[in-house]
Short mmCIF file of C-alpha atoms and ligand atoms in Angstrom, two decimals:
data_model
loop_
_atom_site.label_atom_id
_atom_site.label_comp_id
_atom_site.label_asym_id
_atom_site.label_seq_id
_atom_site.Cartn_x
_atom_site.Cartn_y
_atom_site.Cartn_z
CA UNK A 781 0.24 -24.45 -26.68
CA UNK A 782 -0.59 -22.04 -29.29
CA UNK A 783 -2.39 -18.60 -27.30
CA UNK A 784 -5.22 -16.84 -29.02
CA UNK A 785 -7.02 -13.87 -27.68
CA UNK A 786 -10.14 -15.20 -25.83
CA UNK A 787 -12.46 -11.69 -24.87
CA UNK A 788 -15.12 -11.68 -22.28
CA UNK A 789 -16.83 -8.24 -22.20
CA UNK A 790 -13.79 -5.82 -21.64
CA UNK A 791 -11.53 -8.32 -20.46
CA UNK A 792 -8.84 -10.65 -22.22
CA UNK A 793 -8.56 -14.15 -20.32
CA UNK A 794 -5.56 -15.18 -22.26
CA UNK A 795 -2.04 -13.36 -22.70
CA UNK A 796 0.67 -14.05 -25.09
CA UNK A 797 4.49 -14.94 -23.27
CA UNK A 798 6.54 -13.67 -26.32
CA UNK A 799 3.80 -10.88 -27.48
CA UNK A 800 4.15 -9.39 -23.89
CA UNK A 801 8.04 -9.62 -23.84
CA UNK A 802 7.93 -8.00 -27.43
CA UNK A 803 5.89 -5.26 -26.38
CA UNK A 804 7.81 -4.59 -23.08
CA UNK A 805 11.03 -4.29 -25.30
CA UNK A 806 9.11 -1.95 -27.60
CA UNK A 807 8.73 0.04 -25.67
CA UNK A 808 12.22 -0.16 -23.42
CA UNK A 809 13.07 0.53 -27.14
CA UNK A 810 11.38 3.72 -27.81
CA UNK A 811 12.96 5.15 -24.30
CA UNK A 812 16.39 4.19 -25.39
CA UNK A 813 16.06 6.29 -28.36
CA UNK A 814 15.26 9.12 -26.30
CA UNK A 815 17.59 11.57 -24.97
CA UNK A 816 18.79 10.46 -21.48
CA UNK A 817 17.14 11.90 -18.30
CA UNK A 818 19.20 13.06 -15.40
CA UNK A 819 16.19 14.15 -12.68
CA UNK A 820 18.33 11.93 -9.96
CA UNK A 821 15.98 9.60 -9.66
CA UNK A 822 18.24 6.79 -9.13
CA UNK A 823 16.10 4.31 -6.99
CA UNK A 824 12.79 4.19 -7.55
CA UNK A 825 9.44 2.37 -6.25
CA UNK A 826 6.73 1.73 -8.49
CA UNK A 827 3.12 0.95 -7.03
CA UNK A 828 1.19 -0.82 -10.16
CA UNK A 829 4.54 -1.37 -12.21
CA UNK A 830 2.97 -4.25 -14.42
CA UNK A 831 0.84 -2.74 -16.66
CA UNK A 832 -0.26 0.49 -18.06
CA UNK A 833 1.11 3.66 -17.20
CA UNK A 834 2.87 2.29 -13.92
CA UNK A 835 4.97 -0.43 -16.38
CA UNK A 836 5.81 2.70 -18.51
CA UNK A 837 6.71 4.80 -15.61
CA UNK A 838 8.96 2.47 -14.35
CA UNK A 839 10.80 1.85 -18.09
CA UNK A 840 11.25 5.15 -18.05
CA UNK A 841 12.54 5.25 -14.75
CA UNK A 842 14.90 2.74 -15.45
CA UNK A 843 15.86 3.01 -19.16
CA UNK A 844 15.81 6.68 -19.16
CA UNK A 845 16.56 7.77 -16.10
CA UNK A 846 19.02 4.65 -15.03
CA UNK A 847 17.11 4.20 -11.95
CA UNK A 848 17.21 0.88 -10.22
CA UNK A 849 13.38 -0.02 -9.36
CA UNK A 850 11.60 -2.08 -7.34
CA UNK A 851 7.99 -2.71 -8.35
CA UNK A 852 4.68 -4.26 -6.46
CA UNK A 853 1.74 -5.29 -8.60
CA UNK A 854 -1.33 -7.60 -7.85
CA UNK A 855 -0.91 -10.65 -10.79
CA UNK A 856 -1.93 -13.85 -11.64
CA UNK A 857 1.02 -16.79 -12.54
CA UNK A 858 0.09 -19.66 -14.67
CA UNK A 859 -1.00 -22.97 -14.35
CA UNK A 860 -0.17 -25.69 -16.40
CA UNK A 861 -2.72 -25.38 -19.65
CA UNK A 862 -3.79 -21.50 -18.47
CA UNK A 863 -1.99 -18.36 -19.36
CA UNK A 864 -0.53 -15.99 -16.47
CA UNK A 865 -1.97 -12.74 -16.45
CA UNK A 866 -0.01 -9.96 -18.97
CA UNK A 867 1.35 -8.19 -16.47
CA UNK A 868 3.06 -11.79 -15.06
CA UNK A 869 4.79 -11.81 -18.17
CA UNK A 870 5.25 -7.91 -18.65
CA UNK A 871 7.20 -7.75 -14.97
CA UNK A 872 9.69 -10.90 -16.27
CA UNK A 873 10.55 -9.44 -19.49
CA UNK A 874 10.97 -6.32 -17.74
CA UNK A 875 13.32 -7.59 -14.94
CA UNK A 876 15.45 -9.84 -17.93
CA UNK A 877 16.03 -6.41 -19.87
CA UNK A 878 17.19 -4.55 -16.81
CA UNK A 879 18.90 -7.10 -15.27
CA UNK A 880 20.92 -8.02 -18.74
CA UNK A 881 21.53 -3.86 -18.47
CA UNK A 882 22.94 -4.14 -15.38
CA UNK A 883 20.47 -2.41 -13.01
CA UNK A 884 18.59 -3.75 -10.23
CA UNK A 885 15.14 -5.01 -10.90
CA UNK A 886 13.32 -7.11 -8.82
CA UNK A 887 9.15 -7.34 -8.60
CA UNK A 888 7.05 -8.22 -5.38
CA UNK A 889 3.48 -9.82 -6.01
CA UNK A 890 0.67 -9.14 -4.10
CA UNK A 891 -1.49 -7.25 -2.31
CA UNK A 892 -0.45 -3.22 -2.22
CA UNK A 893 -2.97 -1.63 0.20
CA UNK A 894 -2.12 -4.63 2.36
CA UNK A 895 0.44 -3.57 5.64
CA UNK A 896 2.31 -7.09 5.17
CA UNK A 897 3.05 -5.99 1.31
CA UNK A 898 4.50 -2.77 2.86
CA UNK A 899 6.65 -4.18 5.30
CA UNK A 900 8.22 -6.56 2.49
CA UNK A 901 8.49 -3.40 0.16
CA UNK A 902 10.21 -1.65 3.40
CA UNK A 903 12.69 -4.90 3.88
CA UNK A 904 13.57 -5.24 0.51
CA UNK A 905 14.35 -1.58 0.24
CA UNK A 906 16.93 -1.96 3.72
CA UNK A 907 18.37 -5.05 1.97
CA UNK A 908 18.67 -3.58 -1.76
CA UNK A 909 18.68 -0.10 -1.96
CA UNK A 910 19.06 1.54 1.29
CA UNK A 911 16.57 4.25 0.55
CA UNK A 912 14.25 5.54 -2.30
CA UNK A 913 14.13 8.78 -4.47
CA UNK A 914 11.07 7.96 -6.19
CA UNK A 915 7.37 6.62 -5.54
CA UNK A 916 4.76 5.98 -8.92
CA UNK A 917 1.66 5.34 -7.15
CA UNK A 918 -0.48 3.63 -10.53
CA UNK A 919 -2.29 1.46 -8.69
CA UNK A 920 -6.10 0.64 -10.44
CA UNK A 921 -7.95 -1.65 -8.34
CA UNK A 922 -11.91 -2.73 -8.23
CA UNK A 923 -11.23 -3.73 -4.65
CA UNK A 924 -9.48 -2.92 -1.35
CA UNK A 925 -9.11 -4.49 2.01
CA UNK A 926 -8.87 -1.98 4.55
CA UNK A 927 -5.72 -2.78 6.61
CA UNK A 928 -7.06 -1.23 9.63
CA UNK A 929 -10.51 -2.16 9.60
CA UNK A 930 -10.68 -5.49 7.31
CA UNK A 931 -13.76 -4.14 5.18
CA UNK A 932 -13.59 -5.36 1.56
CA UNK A 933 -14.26 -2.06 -0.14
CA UNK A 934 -15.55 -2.21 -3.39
CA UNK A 935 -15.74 0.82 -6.24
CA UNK A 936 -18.58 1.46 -8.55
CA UNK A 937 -18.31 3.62 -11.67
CA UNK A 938 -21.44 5.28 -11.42
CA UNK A 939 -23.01 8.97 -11.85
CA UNK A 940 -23.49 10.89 -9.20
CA UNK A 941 -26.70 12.88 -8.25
CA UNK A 942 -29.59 11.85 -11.14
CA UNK A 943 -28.90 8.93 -13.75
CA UNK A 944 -27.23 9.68 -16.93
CA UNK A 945 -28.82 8.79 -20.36
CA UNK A 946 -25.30 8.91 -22.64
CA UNK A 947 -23.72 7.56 -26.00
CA UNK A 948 -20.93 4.55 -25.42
CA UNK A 949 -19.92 2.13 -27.43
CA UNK A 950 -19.84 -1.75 -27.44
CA UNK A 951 -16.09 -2.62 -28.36
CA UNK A 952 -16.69 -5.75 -29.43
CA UNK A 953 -19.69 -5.24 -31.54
CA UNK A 954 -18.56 -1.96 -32.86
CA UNK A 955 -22.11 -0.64 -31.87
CA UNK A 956 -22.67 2.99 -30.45
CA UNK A 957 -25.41 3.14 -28.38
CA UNK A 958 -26.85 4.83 -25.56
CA UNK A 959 -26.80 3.73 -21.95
CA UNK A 960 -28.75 4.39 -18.77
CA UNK A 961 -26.77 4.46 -15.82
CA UNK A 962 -27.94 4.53 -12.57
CA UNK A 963 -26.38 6.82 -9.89
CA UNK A 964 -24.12 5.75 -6.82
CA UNK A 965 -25.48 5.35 -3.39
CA UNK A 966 -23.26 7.23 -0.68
CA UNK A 967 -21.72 3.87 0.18
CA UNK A 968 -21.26 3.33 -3.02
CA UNK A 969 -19.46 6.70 -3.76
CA UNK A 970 -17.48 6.67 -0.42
CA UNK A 971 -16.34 2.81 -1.24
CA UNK A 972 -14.97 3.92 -4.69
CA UNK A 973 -12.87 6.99 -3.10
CA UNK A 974 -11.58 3.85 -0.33
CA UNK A 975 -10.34 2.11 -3.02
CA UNK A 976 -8.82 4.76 -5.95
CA UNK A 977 -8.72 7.64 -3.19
CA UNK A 978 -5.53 8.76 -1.54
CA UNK A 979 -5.78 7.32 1.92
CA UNK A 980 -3.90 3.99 0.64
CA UNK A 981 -1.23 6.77 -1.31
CA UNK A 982 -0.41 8.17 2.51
CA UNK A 983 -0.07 4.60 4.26
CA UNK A 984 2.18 3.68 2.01
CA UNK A 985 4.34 7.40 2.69
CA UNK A 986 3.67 6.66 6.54
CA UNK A 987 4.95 3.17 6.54
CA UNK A 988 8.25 4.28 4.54
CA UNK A 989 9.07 7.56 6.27
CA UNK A 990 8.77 5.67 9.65
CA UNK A 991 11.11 2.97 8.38
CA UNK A 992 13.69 6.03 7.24
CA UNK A 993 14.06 4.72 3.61
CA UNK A 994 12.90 7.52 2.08
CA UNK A 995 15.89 9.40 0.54
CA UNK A 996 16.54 13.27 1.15
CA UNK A 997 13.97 15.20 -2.32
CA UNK A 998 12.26 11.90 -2.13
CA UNK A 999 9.60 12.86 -4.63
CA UNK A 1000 6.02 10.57 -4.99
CA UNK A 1001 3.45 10.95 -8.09
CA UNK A 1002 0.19 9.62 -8.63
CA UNK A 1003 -1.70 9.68 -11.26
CA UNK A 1004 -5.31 11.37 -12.00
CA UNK A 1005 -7.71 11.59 -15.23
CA UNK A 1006 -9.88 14.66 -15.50
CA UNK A 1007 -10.63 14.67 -19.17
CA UNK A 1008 -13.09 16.25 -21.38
CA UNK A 1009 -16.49 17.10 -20.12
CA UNK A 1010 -17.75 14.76 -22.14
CA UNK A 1011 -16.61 11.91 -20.23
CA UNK A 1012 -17.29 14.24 -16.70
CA UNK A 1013 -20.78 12.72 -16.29
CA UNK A 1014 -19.17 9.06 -15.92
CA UNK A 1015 -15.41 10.23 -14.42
CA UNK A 1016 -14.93 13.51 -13.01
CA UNK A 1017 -17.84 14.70 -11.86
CA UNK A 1018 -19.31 10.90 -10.82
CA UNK A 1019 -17.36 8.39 -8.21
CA UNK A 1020 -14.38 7.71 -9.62
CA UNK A 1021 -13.50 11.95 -9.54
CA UNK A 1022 -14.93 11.91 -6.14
CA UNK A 1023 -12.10 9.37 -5.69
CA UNK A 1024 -9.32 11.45 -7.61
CA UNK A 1025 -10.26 14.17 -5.88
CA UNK A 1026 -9.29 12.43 -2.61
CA UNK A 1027 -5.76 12.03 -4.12
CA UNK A 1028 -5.42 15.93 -4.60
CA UNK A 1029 -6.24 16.33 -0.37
CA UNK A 1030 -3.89 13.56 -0.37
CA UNK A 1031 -0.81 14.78 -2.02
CA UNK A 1032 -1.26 18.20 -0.08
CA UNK A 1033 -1.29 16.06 3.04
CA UNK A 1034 1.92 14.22 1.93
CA UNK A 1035 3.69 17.22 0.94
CA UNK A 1036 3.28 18.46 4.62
CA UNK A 1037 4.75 15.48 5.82
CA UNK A 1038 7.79 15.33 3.25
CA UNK A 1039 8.70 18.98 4.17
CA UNK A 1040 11.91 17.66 6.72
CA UNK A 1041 12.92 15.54 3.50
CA UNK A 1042 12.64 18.83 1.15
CA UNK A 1043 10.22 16.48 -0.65
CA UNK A 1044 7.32 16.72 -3.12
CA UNK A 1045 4.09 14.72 -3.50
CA UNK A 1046 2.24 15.41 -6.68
CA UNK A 1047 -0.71 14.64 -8.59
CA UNK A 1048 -0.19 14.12 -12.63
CA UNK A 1049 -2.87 14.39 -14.88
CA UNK A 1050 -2.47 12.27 -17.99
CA UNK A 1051 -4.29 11.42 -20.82
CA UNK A 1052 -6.81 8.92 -22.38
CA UNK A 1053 -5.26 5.89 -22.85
CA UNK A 1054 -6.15 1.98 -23.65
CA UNK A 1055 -5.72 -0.30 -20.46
CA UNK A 1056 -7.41 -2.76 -18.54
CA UNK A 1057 -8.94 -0.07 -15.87
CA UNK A 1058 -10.13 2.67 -18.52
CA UNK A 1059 -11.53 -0.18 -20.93
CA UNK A 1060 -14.03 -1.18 -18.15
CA UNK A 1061 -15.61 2.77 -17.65
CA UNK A 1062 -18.74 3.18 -20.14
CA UNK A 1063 -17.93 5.97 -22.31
CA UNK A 1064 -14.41 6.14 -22.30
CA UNK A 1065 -14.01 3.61 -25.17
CA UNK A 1066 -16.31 6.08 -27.64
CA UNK A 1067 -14.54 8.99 -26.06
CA UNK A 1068 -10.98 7.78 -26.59
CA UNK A 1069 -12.16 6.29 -30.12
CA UNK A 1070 -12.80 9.81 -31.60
CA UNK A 1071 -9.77 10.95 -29.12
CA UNK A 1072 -7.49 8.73 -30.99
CA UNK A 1073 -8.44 9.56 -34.32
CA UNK A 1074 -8.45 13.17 -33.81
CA UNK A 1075 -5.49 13.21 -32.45
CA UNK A 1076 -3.54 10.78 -35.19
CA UNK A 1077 -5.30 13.36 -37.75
CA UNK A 1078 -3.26 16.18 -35.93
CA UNK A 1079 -0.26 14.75 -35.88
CA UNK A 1080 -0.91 15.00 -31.92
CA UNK A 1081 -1.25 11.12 -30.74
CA UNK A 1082 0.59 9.79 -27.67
CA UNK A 1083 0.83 5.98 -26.68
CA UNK A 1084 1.76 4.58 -23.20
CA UNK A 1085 4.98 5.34 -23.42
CA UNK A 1086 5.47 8.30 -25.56
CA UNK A 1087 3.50 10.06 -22.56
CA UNK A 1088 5.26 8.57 -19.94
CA UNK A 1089 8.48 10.23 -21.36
CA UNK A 1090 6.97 13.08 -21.62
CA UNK A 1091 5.85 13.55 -17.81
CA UNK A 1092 9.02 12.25 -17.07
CA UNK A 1093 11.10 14.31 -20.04
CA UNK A 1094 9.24 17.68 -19.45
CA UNK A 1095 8.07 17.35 -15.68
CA UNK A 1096 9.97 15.10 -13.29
CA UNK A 1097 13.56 15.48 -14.59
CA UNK A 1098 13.44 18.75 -15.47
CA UNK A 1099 13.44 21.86 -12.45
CA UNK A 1100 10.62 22.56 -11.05
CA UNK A 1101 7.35 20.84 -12.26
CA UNK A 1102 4.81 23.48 -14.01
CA UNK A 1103 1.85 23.08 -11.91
CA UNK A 1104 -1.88 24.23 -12.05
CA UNK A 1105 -3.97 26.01 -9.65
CA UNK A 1106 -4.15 23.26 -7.53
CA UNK A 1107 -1.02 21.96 -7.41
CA UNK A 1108 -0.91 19.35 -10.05
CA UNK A 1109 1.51 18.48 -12.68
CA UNK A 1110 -0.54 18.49 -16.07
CA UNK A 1111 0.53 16.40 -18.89
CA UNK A 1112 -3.28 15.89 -20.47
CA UNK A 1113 -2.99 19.55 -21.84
CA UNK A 1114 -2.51 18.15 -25.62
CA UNK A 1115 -5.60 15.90 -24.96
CA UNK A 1116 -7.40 19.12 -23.29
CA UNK A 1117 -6.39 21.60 -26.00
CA UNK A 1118 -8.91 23.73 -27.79
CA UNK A 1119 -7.92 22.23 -31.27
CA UNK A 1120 -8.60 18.46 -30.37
CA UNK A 1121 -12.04 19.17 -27.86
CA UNK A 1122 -12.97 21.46 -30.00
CA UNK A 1123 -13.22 18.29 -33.24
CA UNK A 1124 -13.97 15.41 -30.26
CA UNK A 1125 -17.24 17.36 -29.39
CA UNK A 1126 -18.19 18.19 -33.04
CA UNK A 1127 -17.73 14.87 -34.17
CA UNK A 1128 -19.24 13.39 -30.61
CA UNK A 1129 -23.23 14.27 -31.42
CA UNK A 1130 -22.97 13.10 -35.23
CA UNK A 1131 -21.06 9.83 -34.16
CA UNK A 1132 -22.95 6.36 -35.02
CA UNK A 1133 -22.39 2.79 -35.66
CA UNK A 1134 -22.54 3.79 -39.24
CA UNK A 1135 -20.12 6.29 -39.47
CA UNK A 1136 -17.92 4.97 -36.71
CA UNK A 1137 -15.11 4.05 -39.17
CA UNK A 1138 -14.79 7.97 -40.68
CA UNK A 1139 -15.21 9.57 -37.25
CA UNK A 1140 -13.43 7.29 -34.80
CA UNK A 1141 -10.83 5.26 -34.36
CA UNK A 1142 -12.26 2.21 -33.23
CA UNK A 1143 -9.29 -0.29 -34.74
CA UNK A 1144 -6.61 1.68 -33.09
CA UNK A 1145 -8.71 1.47 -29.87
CA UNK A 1146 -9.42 -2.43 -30.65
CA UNK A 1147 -5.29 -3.22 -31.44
CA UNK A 1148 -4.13 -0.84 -28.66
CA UNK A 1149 -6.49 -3.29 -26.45
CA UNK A 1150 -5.28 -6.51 -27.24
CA UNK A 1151 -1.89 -5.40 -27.34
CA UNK A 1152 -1.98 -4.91 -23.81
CA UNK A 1153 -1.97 -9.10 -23.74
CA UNK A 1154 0.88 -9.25 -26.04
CA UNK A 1155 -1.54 -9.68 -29.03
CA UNK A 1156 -0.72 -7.95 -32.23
CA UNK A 1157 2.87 -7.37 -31.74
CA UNK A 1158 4.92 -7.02 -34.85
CA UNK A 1159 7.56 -9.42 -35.34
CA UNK A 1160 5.83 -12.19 -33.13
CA UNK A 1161 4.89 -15.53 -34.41
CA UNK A 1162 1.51 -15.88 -33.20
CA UNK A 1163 1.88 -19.40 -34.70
CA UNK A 1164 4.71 -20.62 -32.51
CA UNK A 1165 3.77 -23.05 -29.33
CA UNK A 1166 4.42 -21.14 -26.38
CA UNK A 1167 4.94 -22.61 -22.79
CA UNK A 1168 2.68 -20.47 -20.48
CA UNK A 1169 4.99 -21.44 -17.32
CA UNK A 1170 8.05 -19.87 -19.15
CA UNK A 1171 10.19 -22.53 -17.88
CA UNK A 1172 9.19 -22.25 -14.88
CA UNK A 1173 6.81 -24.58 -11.87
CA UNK A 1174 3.46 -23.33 -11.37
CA UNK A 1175 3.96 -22.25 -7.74
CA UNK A 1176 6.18 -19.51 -9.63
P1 NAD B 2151 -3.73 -0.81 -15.30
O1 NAD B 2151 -4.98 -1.61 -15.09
O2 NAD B 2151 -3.05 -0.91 -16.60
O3 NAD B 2151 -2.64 -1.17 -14.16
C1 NAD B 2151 -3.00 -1.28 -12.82
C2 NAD B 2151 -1.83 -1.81 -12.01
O4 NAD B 2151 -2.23 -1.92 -10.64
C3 NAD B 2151 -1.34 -3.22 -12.42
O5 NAD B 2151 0.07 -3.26 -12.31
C4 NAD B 2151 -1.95 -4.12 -11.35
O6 NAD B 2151 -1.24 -5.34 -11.12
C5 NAD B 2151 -1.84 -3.20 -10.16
N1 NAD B 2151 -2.74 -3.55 -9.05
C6 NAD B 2151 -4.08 -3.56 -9.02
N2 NAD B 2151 -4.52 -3.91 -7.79
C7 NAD B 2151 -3.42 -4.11 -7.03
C8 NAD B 2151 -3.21 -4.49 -5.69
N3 NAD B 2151 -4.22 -4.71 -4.84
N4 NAD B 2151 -1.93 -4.64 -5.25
C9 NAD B 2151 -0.88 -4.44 -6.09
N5 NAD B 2151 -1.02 -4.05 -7.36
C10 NAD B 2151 -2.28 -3.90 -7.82
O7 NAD B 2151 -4.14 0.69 -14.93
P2 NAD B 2151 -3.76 2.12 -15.58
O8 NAD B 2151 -4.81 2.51 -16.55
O9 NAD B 2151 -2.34 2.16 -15.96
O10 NAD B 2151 -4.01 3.05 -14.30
C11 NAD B 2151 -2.99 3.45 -13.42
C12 NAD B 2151 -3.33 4.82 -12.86
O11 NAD B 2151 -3.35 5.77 -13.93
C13 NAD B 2151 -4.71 4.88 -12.19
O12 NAD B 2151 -4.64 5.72 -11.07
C14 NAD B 2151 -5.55 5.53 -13.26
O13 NAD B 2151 -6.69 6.22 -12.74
C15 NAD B 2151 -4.56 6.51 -13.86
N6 NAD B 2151 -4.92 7.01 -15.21
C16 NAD B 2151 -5.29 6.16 -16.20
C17 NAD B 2151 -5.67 6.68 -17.44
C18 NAD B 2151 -6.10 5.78 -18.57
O14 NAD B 2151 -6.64 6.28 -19.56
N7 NAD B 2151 -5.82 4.48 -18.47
C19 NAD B 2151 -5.66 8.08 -17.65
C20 NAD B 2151 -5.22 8.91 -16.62
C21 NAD B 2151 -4.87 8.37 -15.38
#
């Protein structure tokens, strides 16, 4: 069949087989150009390794670092005349490229915050790798099952406190607007921090300290936004930083436990970028649209990947991490800078549909999104009949 893009609201229902393999090896391509990085990480366990900044982390981990990894993500395979999800076809191309390199690379699917995913995780580590140096938690969910108690936890990106009357901007229509958005309930607020908050983060440490696969300097990361204040009314100062803020108690709670290993647990802050969770939070498309352009204009811009190498380049594989006042490794300080805020937040109060196109960057926002399907990938015939099973039987 021949795939096009098919977008409903700020999701993409279809995803290309050869545009996802061609952006996976872009971007294997960009960390092979790069220096190598010797932070001996050599095994590593990646939490949300399909997509996003958890696929980049574990390229890097693996083409920069030499790492063998092991990766757990929640996707969809296809059926006969329906597309898998991108990340289906991300985790192949991945595992081809590594395996064709000669390192081990093998994916689990299912449910993380399950226990069942984390005793598989734990036997696959016994039987493959012995024990761990690594752990990328990058795990963006709307939903959790609580192992323990069986609730279906749900997050909500709300405000918290009074409701917010702020500028977005409708992707597809190119329209900037303003929005009314109601504040969280308490359940609301304390089901978001069950789902992104760090209790899931520690079960997972728990379950693989117990099992003794956790290597001596076993290290574990997981990754926070705090942004601009612009975006604070909707992110860090509404649920979902309620819920990254349960991640910082977290990694203080894991360090504690990792002290016999001489281990680290740390929270990295990264940037603004395009992927399926941050397109679904009102505001951060307008936000990230003037982000991007500001940034290109600088000479300052990071993608995916380029950032990924730099946490790992700069941070992980290099001494000591530089941390802030509470602990965290910060890699959002180009984003954060005086010299880019300073343009986002005059150019954020004159922004309109009108003058969208001067200000913004909406087309780099728009391409960045659909390349996260495998749409808009240079070199790919868009025109070529692909087979959405790749070969393969529907039951995978
Ligand atoms: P993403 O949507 O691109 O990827 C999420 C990953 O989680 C996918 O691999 C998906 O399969 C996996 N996943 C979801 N539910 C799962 C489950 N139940 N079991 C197993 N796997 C599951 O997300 P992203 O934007 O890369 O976000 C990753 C982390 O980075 C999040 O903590 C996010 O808050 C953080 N972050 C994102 C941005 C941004 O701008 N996108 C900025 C800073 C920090």
């Amino acid at each position: 069949m021949i795939i096009r893009p098919r977008i409903r609201g700020f999701i993409c229902t279809t995803a290309h087989p050869d545009g996802c393999r061609a952006h996976v090896a872009e971007q294997i391509g960009y960390v092979r150009s790069q220096p190598a990085l010797d932070g001996r990480i050599g095994k590593a366990l990646v939490l949300g390794c399909s997509g996003g900044y958890g696929l980049a982390s574990r390229i890097v981990a693996a083409f920069g670092c030499g790492a063998d990894t092991l990766g757990v993500s929640f996707e969809k395979a296809p059926a006969e005349n329906k597309t898998a999800t991108a990340g289906w076809y991300n985790n192949i191309a991945f595992e081809d490229v590594a395996h064709r390199a000669g390192r081990y690379a093998k994916t689990l699917d299912g449910d993380a915050f399950s226990d069942a995913m984390k005793q598989r995780v734990i036997d696959t580590i016994r039987a493959d790798l012995g024990q761990i140096d690594l752990l990328v938690y990058s795990l963006a969910s709307p939903v959790r099952a609580h192992p323990r108690t069986g609730v279906l936890h749900r997050s909500a990106i709300k405000p918290l406190g009074d409701p917010v009357h702020i500028k977005t901007l409708n992707v597809d229509k190119g329209e900037v607007h303003y929005a009314d958005l109601d504040p969280a309930t308490p359940e609301e607020t304390a089901g978001t921090v069950a789902v992104m908050g760090g209790e899931d983060w520690e079960f997972w440490i728990d379950a693989l300290q117990s099992a003794g696969v956790l290597a001596p300097g076993f290290r574990t990361v997981a990754y926070t936004y705090i942004g601009s204040e612009l975006t604070w009314p909707i992110y860090w100062h509404a649920t979902l930083g309620k819920a990254k803020e349960d991640l910082d108690r977290a990694a203080a709670a894991i360090r504690g436990r990792l002290a016999p290993l001489e281990g680290d647990a740390r929270v990295a802050s990264l940037k603004a970028v395009v992927s399926q969770a941050s397109s679904a939070i009102p505001v951060v498309p307008l936000y990230a649209s003037l982000l991007f352009r500001v940034m290109k204009e600088q000479g300052l811009h990071e993608d995916i990947i380029t950032h990924i190498q730099r946490l790992f380049a700069t941070q992980l594989c290099d001494g000591a991490p530089r941390l802030d006042d509470q602990g965290r490794i910060r890699v959002d300080d180009v984003e954060l800078s005086a010299a880019v805020q300073d343009e986002v937040k005059r150019r954020w109060p004159l922004v309109s549909t009108e003058n969208l196109g001067e200000l913004a960057d909406l087309d780099g926002f728009r391409a960045d999104f659909l390349r996260i399907f495998g749409f808009g990938i240079a070199g790919v015939d868009y025109e070529s009949e692909q087979d959405p099973l790749m070969g393969r039987t529907a039951e995978g």
